[in-house]
mmCIF file of C-alpha atoms in Angstrom:
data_model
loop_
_atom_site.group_PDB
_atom_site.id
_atom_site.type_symbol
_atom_site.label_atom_id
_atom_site.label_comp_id
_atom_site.label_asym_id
_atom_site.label_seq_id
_atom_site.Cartn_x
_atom_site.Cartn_y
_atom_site.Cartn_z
ATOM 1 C CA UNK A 89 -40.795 -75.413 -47.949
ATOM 2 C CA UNK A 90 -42.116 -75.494 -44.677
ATOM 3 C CA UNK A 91 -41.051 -75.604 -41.323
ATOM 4 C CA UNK A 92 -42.538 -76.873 -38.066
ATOM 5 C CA UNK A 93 -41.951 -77.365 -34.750
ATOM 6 C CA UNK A 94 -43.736 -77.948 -31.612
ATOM 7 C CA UNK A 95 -45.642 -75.261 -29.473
ATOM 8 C CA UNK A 96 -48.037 -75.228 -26.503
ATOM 9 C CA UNK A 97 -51.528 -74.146 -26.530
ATOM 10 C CA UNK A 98 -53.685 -73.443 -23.985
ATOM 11 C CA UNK A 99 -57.561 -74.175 -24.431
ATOM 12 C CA UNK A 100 -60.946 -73.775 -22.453
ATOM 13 C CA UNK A 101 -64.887 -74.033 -22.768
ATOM 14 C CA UNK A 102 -67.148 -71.986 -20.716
ATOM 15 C CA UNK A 103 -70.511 -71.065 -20.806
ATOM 16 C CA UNK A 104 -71.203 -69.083 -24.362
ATOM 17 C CA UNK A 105 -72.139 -65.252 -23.982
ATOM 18 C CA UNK A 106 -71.865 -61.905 -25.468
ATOM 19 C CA UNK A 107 -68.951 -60.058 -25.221
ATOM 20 C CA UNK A 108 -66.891 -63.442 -24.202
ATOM 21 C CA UNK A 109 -64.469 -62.710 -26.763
ATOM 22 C CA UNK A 110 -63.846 -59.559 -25.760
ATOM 23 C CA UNK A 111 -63.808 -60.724 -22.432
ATOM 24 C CA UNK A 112 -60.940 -63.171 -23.153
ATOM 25 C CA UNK A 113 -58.564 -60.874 -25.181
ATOM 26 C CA UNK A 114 -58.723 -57.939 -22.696
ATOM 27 C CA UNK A 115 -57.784 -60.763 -20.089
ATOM 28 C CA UNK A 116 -54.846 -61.316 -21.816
ATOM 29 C CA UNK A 117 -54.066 -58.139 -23.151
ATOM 30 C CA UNK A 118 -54.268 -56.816 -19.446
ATOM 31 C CA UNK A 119 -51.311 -58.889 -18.843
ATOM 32 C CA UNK A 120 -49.753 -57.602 -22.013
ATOM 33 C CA UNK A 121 -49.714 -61.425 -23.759
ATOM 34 C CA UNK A 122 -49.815 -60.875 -27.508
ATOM 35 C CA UNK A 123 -51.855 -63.934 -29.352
ATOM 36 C CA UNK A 124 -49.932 -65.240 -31.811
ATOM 37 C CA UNK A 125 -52.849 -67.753 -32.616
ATOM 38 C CA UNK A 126 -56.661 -68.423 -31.842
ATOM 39 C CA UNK A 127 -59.542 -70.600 -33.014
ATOM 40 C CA UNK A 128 -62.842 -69.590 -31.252
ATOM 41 C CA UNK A 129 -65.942 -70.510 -31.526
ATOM 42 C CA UNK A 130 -69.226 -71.804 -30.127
ATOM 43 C CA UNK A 131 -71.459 -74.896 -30.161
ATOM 44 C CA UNK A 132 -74.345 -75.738 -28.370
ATOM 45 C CA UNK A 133 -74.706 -72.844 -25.681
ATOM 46 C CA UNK A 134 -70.837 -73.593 -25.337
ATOM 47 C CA UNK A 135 -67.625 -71.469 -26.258
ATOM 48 C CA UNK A 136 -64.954 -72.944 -26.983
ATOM 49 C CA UNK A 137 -60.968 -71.528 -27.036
ATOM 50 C CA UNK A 138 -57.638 -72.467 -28.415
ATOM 51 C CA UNK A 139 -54.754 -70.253 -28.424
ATOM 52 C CA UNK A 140 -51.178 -69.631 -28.935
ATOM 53 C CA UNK A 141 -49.318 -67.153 -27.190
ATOM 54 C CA UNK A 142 -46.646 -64.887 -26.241
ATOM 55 C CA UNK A 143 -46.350 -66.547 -22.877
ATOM 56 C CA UNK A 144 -48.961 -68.794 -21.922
ATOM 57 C CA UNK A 145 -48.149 -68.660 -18.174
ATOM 58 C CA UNK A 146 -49.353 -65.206 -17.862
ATOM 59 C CA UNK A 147 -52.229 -65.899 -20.061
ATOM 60 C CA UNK A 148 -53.397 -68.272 -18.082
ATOM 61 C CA UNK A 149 -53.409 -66.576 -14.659
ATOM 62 C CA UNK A 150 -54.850 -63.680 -16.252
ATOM 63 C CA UNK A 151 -57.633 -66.066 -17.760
ATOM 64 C CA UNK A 152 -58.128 -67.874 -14.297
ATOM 65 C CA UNK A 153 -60.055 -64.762 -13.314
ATOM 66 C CA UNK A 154 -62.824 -65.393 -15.718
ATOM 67 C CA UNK A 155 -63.390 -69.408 -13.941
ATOM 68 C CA UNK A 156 -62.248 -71.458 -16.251
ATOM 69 C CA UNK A 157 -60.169 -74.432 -16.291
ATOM 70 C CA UNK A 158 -57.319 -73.737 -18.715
ATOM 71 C CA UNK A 159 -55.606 -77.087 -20.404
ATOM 72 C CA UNK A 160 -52.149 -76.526 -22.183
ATOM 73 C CA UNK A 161 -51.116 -79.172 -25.257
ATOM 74 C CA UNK A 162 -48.548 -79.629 -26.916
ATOM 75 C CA UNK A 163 -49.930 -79.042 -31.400
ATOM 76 C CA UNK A 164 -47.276 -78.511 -34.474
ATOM 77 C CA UNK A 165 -47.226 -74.918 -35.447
ATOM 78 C CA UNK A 166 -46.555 -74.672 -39.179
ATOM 79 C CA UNK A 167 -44.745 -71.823 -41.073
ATOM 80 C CA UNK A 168 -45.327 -72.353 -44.813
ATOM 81 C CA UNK A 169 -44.798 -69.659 -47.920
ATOM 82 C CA UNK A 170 -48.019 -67.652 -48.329
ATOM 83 C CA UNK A 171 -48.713 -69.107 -51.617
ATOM 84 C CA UNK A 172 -51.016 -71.388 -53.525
ATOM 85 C CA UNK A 173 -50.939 -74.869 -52.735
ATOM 86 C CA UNK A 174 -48.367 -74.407 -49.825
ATOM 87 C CA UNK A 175 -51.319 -75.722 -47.381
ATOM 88 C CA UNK A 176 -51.792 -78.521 -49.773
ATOM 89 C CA UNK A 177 -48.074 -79.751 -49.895
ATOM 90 C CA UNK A 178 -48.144 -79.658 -45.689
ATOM 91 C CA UNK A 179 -51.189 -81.962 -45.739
ATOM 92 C CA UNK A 180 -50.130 -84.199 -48.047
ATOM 93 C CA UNK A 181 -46.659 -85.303 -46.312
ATOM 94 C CA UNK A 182 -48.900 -85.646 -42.905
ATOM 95 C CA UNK A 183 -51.801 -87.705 -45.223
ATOM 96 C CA UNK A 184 -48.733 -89.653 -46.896
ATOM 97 C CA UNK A 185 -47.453 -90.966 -43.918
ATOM 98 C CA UNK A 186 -50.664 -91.970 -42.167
ATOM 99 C CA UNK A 187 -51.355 -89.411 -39.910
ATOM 100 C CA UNK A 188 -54.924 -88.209 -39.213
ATOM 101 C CA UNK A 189 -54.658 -84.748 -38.556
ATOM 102 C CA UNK A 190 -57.670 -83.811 -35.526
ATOM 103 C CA UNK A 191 -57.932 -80.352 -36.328
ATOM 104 C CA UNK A 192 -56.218 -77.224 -37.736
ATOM 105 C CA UNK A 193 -56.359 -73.515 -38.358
ATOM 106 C CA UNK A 194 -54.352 -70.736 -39.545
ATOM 107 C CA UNK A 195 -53.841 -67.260 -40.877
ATOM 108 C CA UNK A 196 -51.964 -65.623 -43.772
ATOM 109 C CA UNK A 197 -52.174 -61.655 -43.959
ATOM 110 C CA UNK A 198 -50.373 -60.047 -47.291
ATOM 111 C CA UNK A 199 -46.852 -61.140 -45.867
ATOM 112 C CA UNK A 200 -44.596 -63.749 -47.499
ATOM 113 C CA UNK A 201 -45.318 -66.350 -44.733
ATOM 114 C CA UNK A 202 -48.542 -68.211 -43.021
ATOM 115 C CA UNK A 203 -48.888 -69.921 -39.881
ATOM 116 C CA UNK A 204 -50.852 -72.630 -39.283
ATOM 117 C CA UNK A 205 -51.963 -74.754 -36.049
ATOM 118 C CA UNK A 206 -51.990 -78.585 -36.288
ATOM 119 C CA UNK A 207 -53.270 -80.962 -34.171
ATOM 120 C CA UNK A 208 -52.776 -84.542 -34.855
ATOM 121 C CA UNK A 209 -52.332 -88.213 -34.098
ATOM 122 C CA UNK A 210 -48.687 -87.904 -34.420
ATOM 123 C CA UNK A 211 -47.334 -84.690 -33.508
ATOM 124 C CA UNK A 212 -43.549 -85.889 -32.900
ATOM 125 C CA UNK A 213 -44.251 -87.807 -36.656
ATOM 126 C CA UNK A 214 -46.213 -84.557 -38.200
ATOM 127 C CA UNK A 215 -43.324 -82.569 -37.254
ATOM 128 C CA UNK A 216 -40.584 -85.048 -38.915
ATOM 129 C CA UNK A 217 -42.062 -85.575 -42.135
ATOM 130 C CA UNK A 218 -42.931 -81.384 -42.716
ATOM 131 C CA UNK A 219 -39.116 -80.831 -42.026
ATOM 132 C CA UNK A 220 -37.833 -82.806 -44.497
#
């Protein structure tokens, strides 16, 4: 089954322009930070980040250069079999016990495992009833 725990992520909005992306991940590339996780995207002349790394501390003075004001959360990172219906099983103990789940995303390449980032209205509870 799966297994979660609970990780750090560091998030941002700026202004939304070409090349931001690339902007951002040479940032923290420069300061040799591998991203283990990202959700980007934009919205109304807006870009918005959230990302998981390596070490967030150097991400985040490397990203400081770029004029942003970098938050850092605490969301449930989720490492499930990279199967059908493994997604399914996660959300339905967090659904089962009443917890709303804000947002999520993940990734699952042709290994045996997926990650996924969760953020929800209960991460201590989230976390508790995917580990049993």
């Amino acid at each position: 089954m799966a297994k979660a725990k609970k990780v750090k992520q560091i998030s941002f909005g700026t202004k939304d322009r070409p090349r931001l992306l690339a902007e951002v991940t040479a940032a923290i590339s420069g300061a040799r930070v591998n991203i283990t996780a990202i959700c980007a995207y934009g919205m109304d002349k807006k870009a918005y980040f959230m990302l998981n790394t390596s070490s967030n501390a150097k991400a985040k003075k490397a990203l400081s250069r770029l004029g942003v004001k970098i938050d850092e959360d605490d969301v449930v990172a989720v490492e499930m079999p990279n199967r059908a219906g493994a997604l399914q099983k996660v959300a339905k103990r967090i659904g089962d016990a009443g917890i709303n789940i804000y947002y999520m995303c993940g990734t699952a390449a042709a290994g045996k495992t997926a990650i996924c980032i969760f953020k929800t209205a209960n991460d201590a509870k989230a976390i508790k009833v995917i580990n049993k």
